[in-house]
Structures are given as C-alpha cells and as structure tokens.
Coordinates of C-alpha atoms and ligand atoms in Angstrom, one line a residue:
X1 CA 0.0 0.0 0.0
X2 CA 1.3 3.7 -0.7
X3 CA 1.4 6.1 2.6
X4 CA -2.3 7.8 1.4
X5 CA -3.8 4.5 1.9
X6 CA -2.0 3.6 4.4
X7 CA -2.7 6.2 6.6
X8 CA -6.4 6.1 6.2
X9 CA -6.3 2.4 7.1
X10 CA -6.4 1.8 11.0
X11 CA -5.7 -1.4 12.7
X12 CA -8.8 -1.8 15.1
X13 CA -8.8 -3.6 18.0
X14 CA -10.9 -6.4 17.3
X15 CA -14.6 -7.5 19.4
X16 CA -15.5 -11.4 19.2
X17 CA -18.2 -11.5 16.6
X18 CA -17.9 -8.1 14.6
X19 CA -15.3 -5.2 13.8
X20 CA -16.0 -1.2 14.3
X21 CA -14.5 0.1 11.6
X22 CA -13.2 3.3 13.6
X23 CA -11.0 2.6 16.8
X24 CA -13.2 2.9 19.8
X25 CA -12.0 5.0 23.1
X26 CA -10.9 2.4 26.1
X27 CA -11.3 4.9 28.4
X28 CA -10.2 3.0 31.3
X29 CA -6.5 2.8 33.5
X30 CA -7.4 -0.8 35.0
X31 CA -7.4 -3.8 33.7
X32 CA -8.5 -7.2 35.1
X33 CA -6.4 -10.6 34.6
X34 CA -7.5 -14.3 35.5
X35 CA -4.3 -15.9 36.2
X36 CA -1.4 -13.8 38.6
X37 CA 1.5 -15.1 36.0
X38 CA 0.5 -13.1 33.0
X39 CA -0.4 -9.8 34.9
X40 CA 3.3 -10.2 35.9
X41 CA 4.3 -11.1 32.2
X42 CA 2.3 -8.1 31.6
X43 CA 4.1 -5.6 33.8
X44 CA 7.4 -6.2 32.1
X45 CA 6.7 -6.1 28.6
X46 CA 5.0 -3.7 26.3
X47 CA 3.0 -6.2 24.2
X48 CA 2.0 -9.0 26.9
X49 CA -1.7 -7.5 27.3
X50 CA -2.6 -4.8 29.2
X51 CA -2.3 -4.0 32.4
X52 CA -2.4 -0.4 33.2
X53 CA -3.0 2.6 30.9
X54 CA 0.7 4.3 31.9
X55 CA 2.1 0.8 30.4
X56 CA -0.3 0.6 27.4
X57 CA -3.5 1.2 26.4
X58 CA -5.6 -0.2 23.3
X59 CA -7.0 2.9 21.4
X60 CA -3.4 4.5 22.2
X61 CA -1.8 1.3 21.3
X62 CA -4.0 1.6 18.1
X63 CA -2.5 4.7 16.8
X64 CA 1.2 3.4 17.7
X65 CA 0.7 0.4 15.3
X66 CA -0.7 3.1 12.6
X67 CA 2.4 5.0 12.7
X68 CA 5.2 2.7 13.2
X69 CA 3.5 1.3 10.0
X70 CA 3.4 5.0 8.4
X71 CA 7.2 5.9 9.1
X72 CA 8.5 1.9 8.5
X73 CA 9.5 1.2 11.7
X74 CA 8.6 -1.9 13.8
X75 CA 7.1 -0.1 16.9
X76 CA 6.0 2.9 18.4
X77 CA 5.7 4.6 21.5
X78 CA 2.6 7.9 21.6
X79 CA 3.5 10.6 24.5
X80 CA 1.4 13.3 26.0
X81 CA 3.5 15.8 24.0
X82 CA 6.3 16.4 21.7
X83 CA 8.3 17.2 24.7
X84 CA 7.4 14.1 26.4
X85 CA 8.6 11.9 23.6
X86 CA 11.7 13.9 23.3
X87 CA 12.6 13.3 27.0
X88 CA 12.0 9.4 26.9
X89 CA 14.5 9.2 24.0
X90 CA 17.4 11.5 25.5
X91 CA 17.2 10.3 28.8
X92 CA 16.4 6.7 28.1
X93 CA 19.9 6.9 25.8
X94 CA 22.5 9.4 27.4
X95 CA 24.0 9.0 30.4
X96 CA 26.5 10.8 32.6
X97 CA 29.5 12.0 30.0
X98 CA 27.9 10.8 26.9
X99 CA 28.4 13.4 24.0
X100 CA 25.7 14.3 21.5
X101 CA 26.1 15.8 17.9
X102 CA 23.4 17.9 17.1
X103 CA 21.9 20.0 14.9
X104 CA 22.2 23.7 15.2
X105 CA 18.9 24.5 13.8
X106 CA 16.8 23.1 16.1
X107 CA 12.8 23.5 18.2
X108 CA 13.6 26.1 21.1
X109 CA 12.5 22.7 23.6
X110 CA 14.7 20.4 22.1
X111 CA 18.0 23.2 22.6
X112 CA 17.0 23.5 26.3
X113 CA 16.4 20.1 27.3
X114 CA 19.9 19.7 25.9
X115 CA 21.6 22.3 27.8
X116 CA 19.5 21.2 31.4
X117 CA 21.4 17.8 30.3
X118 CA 24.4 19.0 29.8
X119 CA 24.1 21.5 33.1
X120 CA 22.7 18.9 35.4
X121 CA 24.1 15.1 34.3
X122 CA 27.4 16.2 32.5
X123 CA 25.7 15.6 28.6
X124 CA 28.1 17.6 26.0
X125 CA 26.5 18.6 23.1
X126 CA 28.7 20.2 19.8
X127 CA 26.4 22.1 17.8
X128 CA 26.8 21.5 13.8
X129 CA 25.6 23.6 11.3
X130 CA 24.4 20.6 8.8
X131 CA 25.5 22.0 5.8
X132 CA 28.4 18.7 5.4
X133 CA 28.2 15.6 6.3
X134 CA 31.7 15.3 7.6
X135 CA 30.5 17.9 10.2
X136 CA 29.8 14.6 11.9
X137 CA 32.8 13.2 11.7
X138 CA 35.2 16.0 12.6
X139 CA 32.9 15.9 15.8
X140 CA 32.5 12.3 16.8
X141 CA 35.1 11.9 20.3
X142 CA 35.3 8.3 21.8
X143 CA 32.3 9.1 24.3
X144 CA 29.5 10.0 21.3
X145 CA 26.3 8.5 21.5
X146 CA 23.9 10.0 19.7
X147 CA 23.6 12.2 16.7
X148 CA 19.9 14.4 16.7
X149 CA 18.4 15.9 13.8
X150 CA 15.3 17.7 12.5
X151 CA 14.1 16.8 8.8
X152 CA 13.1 20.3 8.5
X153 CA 14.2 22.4 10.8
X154 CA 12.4 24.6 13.1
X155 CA 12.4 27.6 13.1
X156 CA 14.1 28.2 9.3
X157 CA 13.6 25.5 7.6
X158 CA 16.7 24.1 7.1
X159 CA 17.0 21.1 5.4
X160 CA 20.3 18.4 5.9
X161 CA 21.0 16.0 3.5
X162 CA 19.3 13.1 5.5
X163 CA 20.8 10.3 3.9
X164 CA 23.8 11.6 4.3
X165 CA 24.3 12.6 7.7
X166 CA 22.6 9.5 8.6
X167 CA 25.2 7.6 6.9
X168 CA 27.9 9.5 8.6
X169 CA 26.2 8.8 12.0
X170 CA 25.7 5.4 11.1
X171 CA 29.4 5.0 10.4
X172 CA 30.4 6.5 13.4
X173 CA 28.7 3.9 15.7
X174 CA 25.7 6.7 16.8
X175 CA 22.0 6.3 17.6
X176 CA 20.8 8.2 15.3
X177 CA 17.4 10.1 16.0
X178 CA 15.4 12.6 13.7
X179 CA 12.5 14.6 14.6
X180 CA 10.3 14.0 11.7
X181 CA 7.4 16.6 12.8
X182 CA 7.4 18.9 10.1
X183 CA 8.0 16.7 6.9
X184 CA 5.5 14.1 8.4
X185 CA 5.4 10.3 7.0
X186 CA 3.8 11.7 3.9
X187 CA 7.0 13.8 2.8
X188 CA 9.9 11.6 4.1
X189 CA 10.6 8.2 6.3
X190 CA 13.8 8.5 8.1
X191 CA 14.0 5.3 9.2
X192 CA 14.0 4.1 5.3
X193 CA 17.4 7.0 5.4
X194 CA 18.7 5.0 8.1
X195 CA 17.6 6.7 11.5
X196 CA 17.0 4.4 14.4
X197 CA 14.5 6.6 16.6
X198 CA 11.8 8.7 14.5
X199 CA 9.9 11.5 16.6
X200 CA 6.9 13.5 16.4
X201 CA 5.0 16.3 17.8
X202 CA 1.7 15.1 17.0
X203 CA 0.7 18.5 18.4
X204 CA 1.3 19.3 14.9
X205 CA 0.7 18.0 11.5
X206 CA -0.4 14.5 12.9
X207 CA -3.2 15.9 14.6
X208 CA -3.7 18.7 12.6
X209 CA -6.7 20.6 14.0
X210 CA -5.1 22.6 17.1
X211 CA -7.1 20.5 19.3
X212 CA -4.8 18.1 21.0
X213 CA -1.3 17.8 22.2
X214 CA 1.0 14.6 21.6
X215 CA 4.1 13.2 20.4
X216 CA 5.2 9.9 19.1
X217 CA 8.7 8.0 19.2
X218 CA 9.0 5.5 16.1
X219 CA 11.9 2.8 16.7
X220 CA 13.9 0.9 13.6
X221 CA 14.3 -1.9 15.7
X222 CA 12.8 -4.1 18.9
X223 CA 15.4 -4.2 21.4
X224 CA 15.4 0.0 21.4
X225 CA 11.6 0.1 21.5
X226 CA 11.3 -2.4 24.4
X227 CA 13.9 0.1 26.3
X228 CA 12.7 3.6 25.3
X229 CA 8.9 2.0 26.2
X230 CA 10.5 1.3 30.0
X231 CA 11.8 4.6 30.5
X232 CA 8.8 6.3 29.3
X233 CA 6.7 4.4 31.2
X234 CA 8.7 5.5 34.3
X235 CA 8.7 9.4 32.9
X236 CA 5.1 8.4 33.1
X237 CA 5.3 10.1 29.5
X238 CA 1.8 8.0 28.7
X239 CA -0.7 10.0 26.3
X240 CA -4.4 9.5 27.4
X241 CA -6.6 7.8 25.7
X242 CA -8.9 10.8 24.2
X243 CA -5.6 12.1 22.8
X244 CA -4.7 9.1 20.8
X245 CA -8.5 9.0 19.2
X246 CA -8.1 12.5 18.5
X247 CA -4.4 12.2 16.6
X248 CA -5.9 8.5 14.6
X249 CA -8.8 11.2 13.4
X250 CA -5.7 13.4 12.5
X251 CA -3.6 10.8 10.7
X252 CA -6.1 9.8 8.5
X253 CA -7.0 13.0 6.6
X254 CA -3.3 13.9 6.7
X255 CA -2.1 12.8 3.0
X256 CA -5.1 15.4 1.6
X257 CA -4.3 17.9 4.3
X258 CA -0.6 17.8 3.6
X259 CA -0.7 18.4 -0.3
X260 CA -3.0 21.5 0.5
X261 CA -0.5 22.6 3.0
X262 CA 2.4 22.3 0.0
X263 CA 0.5 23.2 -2.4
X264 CA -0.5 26.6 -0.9
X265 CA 2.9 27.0 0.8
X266 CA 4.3 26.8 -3.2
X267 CA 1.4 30.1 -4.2
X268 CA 2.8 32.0 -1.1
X269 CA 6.5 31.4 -1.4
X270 CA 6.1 32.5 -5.1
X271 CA 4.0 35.6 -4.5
X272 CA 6.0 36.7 -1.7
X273 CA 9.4 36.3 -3.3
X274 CA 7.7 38.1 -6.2
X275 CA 6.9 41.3 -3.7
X276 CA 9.0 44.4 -3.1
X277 CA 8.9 44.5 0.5
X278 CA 9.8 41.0 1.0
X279 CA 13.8 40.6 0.7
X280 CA 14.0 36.7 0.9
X281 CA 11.6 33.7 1.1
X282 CA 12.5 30.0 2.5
X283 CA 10.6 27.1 2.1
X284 CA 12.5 24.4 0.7
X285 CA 10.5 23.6 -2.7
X286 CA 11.2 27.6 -3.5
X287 CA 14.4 27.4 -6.0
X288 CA 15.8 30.4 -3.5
X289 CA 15.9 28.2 -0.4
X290 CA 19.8 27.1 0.4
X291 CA 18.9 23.6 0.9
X292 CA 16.2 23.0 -2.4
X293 CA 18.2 20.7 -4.0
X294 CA 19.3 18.6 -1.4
X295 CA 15.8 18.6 -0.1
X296 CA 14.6 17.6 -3.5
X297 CA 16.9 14.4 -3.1
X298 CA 15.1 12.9 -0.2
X299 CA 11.4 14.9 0.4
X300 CA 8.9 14.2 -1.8
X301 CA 7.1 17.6 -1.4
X302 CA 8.4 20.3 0.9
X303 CA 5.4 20.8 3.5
X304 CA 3.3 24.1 5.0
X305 CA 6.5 25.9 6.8
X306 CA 7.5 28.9 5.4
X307 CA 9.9 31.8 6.4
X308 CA 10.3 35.3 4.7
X309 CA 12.1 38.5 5.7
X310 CA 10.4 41.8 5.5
X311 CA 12.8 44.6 4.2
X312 CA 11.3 47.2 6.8
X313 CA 12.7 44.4 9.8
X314 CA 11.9 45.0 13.5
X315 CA 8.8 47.4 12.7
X316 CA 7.7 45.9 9.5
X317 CA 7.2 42.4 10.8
X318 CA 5.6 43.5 14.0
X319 CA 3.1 45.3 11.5
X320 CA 2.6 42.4 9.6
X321 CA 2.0 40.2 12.5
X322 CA -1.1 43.2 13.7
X323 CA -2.7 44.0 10.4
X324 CA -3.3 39.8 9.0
X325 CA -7.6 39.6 9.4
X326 CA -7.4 35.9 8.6
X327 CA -4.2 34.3 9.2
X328 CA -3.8 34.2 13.2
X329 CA -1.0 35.2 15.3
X330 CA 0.0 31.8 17.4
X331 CA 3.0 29.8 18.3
X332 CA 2.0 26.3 17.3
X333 CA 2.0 25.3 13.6
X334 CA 0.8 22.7 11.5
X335 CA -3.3 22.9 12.0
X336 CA -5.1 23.7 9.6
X337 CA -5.6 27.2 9.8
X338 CA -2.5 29.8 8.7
X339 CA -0.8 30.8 11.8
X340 CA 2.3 32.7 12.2
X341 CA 4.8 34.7 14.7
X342 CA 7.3 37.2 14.0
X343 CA 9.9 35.9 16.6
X344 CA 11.8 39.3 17.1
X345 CA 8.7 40.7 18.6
X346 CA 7.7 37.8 20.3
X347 CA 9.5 34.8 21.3
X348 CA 13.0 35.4 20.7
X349 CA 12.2 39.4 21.6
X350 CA 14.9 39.6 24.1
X351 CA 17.9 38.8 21.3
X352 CA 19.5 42.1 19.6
X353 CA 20.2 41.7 16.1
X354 CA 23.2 40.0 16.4
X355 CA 22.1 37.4 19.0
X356 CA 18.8 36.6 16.1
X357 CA 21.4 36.4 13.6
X358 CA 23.0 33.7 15.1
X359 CA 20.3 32.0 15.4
X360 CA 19.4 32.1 11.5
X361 CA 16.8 34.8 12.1
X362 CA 16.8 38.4 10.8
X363 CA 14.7 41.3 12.6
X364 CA 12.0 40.7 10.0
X365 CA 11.4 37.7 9.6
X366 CA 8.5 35.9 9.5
X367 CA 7.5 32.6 10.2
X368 CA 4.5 31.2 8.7
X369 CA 2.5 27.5 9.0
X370 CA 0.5 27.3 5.8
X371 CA -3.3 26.8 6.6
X372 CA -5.5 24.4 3.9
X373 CA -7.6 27.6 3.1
X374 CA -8.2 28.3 -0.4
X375 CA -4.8 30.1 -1.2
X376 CA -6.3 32.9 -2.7
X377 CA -7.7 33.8 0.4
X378 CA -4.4 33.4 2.3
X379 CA -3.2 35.8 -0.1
X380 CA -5.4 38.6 0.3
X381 CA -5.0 38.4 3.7
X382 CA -1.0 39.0 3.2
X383 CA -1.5 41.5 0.3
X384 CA -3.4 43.8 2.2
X385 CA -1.1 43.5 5.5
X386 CA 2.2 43.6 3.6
X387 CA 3.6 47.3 3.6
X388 CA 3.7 49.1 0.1
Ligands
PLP1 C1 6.3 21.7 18.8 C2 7.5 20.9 18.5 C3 8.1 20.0 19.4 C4 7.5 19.9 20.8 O1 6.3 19.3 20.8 P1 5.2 19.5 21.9 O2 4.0 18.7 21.5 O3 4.9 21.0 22.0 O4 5.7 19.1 23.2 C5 9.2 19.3 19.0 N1 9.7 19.4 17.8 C6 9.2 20.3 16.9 C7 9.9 20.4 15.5 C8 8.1 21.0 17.2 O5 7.6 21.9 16.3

C-alpha cells in the first residue's frame, strides 16, 4: 500500500463477533487478569496484554501500530506531547558523559532540554551547522552517543542532507534520531534513510486541527523500543486515551491535508518572493531556499512551513504580524488554519540583532505554517497587510 492509503487504514482492536471500523475509546486505566503469572508477564513487557493505561493502552496502542507502520519502523511509543517523547529518547539513551552531535537548527525545547542535560548530568553537546556531512565526523570523540536531527528544521527551515548525515552517523557507531514533525510520514521516512529513533510532535501535523497535544517516538528496531517504552513508562510520558483517538482522526486526513498545505505553501512562497517589500523567502520547494536541492533528493514535497524577511525588519514584521484579518497570530503550527509569529517581537524578543542572527533569524522575519484555506484567500489576507 502507498502512505495515502496507508494512513487512512487503521488497525482496530478487534470485538468477538464483529469489527468497528473506527478505533473505539478504552477509556479505562485498569485492567483485570485471570491468572497472577501473565499480569506479571504483563508488567514487564510492552506487548504482553494490558495491564495499566501508563504501560499501554488499546485505542493509544491503536494509533502506535498506525504510525510505526506509516514511518516503516517496527514499533511505536505515543507521548502526552512532543516534549514528552523527546525526554523518553534522551534520557532513556545518554548517560553521565555521553556526548551528543546535534543539529544547530533546532525547536527552542529540544536546545534547552539539551543544555538542562548538559548543566545537570554532565551531557556535551557540539552544535553542527548541517550543511556537510563530515560535520559529523570532525565531531564524533570516543564518548558519542547520539547524533539528533530535525528533517526540516524549526524555526528556518533548514534542510540536511538526511541520507547523508545518517550515513555518517551510522558510520560513526551513533544512535541516530530525527524529529520527523514537520515533513510528516507523507514527505519523508527517516528510518528508510537510516535513522534508528523517528519523533513526532503530533501536536502538529499529525493531529492537525489545534485541538490536541502529543508526540510519538517511532523505533527501527525491537530491542530500542522495548527500552525507550520502560523509560517512558517510568517518565510516566503515557498519552491518554482521548488524545490518541483525537491524533488517529488526524492521521487519517493527513495525506489530503498535507498536499494543501504544499501546495498553498508553493502560491505564497512565489508571490512573496515576487513582492517588493519582502527581501528573501525559505521554504525548501522555492528554488531560492539554500537547501532545495538537497531537499529535493530525499522529500517528496516540501510541506506548510515557510519563512520570509520583511525589508522594513523590527517594525515591518511587528506590522505584519497586527494587520493579518485571517491568518492568526499563534505559536503552534501545522493545523489547519494559517498561523504565524514574527519571533523578534515575540518569542526570541529579548535577542538584539546579532544574538537573532545567530540563530538564523533576521529582525523581519517571519514565520508562517500554511493553513489548507483556499490560497487565494491566504493571499489577500497577506497582500493587504504587507507594507507598500
Ligand atoms: C512543537 C515541536 C516540538 C515539541 O512538541 P510539543 O508537542 O509542543 O511538546 C518538537 N519538535 C518540533 C519540531 C516542534 O515543532
């Protein structure tokens, strides 16, 4: 099956005598056993029955099965959040003097979960600007455990060679580990690049209606799931089960949600590139974007997020940001309404230019998540709040 079918196509839990054909809610923590041996076998083991809803649960269990089949891997693990799934991973693989190679370019959460590790347990970190794959190399030291990366990058869209890198990390003895939130399943499967540990906000795309919050680990291989699973059992990192149902209504619609998201993404990025008061665009299917041809090599489209910088900077972006009518001004991204920030005025407002430079953002720049309105629409909207 292709991924659009695939994703549309549930595994449901089955009843005795007939099927649901949508997964039902098992809104319960508790469950009952007749014999005291398999409740144990079921304490230590992910996929013994279940026991208790912070081990597993069947509707959640019913969306991991949908997308470790949706990213090719052989397991899954869903979190309460993005975050949640982040923290199993690091802090089910690091220890105490273990260094990480990551990617510069990186979600704000990710950058300061690493820093707590490397303040609090001793975790180095070198940062790596992913424009070479030898990057890795120069930076692997005896101690190395892991190599992170995002498929496309938060907040500028930066795209590594995937295949590459992974190769390099895979070379170099690493767990490799790619937050896959913005490219989804639809766009690119790590794990078929390589990566051993695929994650997901499902806050974003994967639920894709602003209306729940979630994240997902993916695993290559069994013996990392069955670890990962016991550490984020004891994070007590387990989504509930309303959340799951919510993010398997998500998943389903998301091979027609992401081609509107490209496809309008692809109108804006042209029509703002095209304007005089914008001086750059990035989105990675725009032939101005750094990375578009190595994101052409492994992505098969280039998804809703989209970054342009507004000649008028500080000022012009804050205007921008107040005089949208129908594109709102929010943090999150991938629902499917247009959202957007203008991080020198907001969440990176404390850095000076210099500091936001660094950090691959100008003073107007924009950041934009690509609703599936009618593009035209979207448009407007921009025209008419763009200055002259
Ligand atoms: C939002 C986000 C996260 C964190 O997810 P939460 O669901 O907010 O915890 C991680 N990675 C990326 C790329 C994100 O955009």
């Amino acid at each position: 099956m292709r991924p659009s079918t695939r994703a549309v196509h549930v595994p449901v839990p089955t009843l005795p005598n007939s099927r649901s054909i949508s997964v039902p809610i098992y809104q319960a923590s508790n469950f009952a056993f007749d014999d005291p041996d398999a409740l144990a076998e079921a304490l230590e083991s992910p996929d013994s029955g279940f026991v208790y809803s912070r081990y597993a649960n069947p509707t959640v269990r019913a969306l991991e099965d949908h997308l470790a089949r949706l990213e090719g891997g052989v397991a899954a693990v869903f979190t309460a959040s993005g975050m949640g799934a982040i923290s199993a991973v690091l802090m089910s693989t690091l220890r105490s003097g273990d260094h990480v190679i990551a990617q510069s370019c990186l979600y704000g959460g990710t950058y300061a979960m690493l820093n707590d590790l490397a303040a609090r347990f001793g975790v180095d970190v070198t940062y790596i600007a992913g424009d070479d794959p030898a990057e890795v190399a120069a930076a692997v030291r005896p101690s190395t455990r892991m190599l992170y990366l995002e498929t496309i990058a938060n907040p500028v869209t930066k795209v590594v060679d995937l295949p590459a890198f992974l190769a390099a990390g895979r070379a170099a003895g690493l767990v490799t580990v790619v937050d896959n939130t913005f490219a989804t399943p639809l766009l690119c499967r790590p794990i078929e690049h390589g990566a051993d540990v695929v994650l997901h906000s499902a806050t974003k795309y994967l639920g894709g209606h602003s209306d729940v919050t979630g994240g997902a680990l993916v695993f290559a291989e069994d013996q990392r799931y069955r670890e990962v699973w016991h550490h984020a059992m004891e994070l007590g990192a387990a989504a509930d089960p309303f959340a799951a149902w919510l993010t398997i209504r998500g998943v389903q619609t998301l091979p027609l949600r992401m081609r509107q998201h490209c496809a309008n993404a692809a109108v804006l990025a042209e029509r703002l590139a095209a304007h005089p008061s914008v001086v750059s665009v990035r989105w990675p299917g725009h032939p101005g974007h750094p990375d578009h041809e190595v994101a052409r090599g492994h992505l098969s489209d280039f998804g809703g997020m989209l970054v342009f910088d507004l000649a008028g900077g500080r000022e012009a972006g804050y205007a921008f940001t107040k005089g949208v009518r129908l594109a709102k001004l929010a943090v999150s991204l991938g629902g499917v309404e247009t959202t957007l920030v203008h991080p020198a005025s907001s969440s990176h407002r404390q850095l000076d230019a210099d500091a936001l430079l660094a950090a691959g953002i100008g003073e107007g720049t924009v950041r934009v998540s690509v609703g599936i309105e009618d593009a035209e629409d979207v448009w407007e909207d921009f025209a008419q709040a763009l200055p002259l």
